[in-house]
Phi, psi and omega in degrees: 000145178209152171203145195284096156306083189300077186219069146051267171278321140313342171282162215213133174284157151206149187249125161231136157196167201287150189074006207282348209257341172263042157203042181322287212298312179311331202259015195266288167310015156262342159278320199206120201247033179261212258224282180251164191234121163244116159316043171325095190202194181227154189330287174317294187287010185278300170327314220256317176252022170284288181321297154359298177287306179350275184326319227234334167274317176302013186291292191257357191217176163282139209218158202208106176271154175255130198233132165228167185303188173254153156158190159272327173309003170280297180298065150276129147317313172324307199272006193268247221346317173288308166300330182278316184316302184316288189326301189299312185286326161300306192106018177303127185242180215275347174257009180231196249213135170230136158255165200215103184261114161185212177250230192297316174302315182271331162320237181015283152346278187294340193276334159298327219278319194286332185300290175270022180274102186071026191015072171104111180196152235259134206233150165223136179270140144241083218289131175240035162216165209286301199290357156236018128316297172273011183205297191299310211285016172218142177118344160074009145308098166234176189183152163248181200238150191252181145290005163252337177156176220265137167094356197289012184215077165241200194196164172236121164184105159321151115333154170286308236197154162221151125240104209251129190240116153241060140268003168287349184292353169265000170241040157242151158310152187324292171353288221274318173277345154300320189311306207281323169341306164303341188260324180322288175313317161286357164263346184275356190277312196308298208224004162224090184292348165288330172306300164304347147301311166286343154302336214256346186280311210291167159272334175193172167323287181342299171312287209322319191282004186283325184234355175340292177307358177290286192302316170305278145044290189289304206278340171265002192261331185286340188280337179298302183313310209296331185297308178310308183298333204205080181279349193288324207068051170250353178196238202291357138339281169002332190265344164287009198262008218288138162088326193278336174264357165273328194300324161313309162271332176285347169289294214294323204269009167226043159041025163073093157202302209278296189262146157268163176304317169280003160271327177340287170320322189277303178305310156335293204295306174313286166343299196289322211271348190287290203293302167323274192321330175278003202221018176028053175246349205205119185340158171284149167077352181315295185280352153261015150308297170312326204262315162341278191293319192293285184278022179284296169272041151056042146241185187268152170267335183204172195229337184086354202288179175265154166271347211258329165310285187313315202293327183293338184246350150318313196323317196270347194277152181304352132279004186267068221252102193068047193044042177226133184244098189294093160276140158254123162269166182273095177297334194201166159305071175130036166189104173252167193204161185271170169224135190278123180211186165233198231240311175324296205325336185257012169307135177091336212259119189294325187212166153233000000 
């Protein structure tokens, strides 16, 4: 399967299909024809494919991995000294190439380090986790995290290239495919209620994977749409955030450690259309629709935090813009809209 992110000067293909990682080097080579390659990945995915890409790339060019640990505590400001050093210590210039082989963190990661490196130098994603198939590694977000909250230091700088294989999806732990599972969900909540009908069919991942290249398939052709129209996130982008502004401080106030981003997410989502719905914004039964398909795929609805906790680090999320705050909520299942509020929205509510 292929399809075009259409942003003019900017557009980028992305490819999936199964087997895709023993045929890197072919397809890198039809975008870039300079010299080096620096490798950007993490410890876990390095065992099982750096070699793998290595090989295949040391065919036409010089190739050099950069291994950082796996977690989220990696996409630290802290750690760009050391890595743009590595880079430099390769000799990489502004005409040669980063790939970013990992899940969300080193996309995220690599793809700041290619933003700002040489101010701007040109990166292809190879996303090996479910949630960053269907979500990060497209859309040209990349960003680290500060000690106040995640993502507060990025850039928009697109891919060359995106490529996604999903056999890599048999060598993660279970965890890790509920985690990208939260992203999954959230595009059938936004913008396909068929998609969300058919998660809701499987009895489990297993049954599901039977159609994977379908289901990546969907959820990026909706994040392509949503990106063309809105490359900025200043308007219906937004909608891709549905869950992400609770999913955010319930990551950062348990240090990236207790929750992943997609169960973060699956507790958000639920929560914010639970709270809506008590607030006649958002259909009755919505939100035990959600939480249905959510514990179908092993993730959480809730966290137990006080709201009053949460509210300190909402302050800060990057939506929260003039003390005004954009949630997305649900009109129906598979159609989200923003809704302009403050911090007030969440008066009363004791726990999440």
């Amino acid at each position: 399967m292929e399809m075009l992110v259409n942003l003019k000067e900017k557009s980028y293909p992305i490819y999936i299909e199964k087997g895709l990682l023993e045929h890197v080097g072919e397809k890198i080579g039809a975008v870039y024809q300079g010299k080096k390659i620096a490798i950007i990945t993490d410890d876990q995915v390095n065992h099982y494919y750096g070699e793998t890409v290595k090989s295949q790339l040391e065919k036409d060019y010089a190739v050099t991995i950069v291994e950082m640990p796996h977690g989220e505590k990696s996409k630290s400001f802290d750690v760009l000294p050391a890595l743009y050093k590595r880079l430099l210590d390769f000799n990489l210039t502004r005409s040669d190439l980063i790939v970013a082989l990992g899940g969300g963190v080193i996309g995220d990661l690599a793809g700041f380090v290619a933003a700002t490196y040489m101010r701007g130098i040109p990166f292809v994603q190879i996303p090996t986790s479910l949630l960053a198939q269907v979500d990060s590694s497209v859309g040209g977000k990349v960003a680290v995290d500060l000690p106040d909250g995640k993502n507060l230091v990025g850039a928009f700088h697109h891919p060359k290239m995106v490529l996604i294989d999903p056999l890599v999806l048999k060598t993660l732990e279970p965890r890790f495919i509920h985690d990208g599972m939260g992203e999954v969900i959230k595009y059938g909540c936004i913008k396909d209620a068929s998609l969300f009908d058919q998660l809701a069919s499987y009895q489990d991942f297993n049954d599901l994977y039977k159609d994977i290249d379908e289901i990546i398939y969907r959820c990026i052709d909706i994040k392509r749409i949503v990106v063309e129209n809105d490359e900025k996130d200043f308007g219906d982008r937004l909608v891709l955030n549905f869950g992400h502004t609770l999913a955010h401080t319930i990551e950062q106030y348990y240090h990236y450690e207790k929750y992943s981003h997609g169960e973060a997410v699956a507790i958000g989502m639920y929560q914010l259309t639970k709270l809506a719905q008590e607030r006649g914004l958002t259909p009755a039964y919505t939100a035990d629709k959600i939480k249905a398909v959510l514990e179908r795929y092993e993730l959480p609805t809730a966290c137990h935090l006080e709201m009053d906790v949460l509210k300190q680090t909402i302050k800060l999320d990057k939506k929260n813009i003039n003390s005004k705050l954009s949630l997305i909520l649900l009109k129906n299942l598979g159609e989200a809209f923003v809704y302009p509020t403050n911090l007030s929205f969440f008066d009363g509510v004791e726990r999440v």
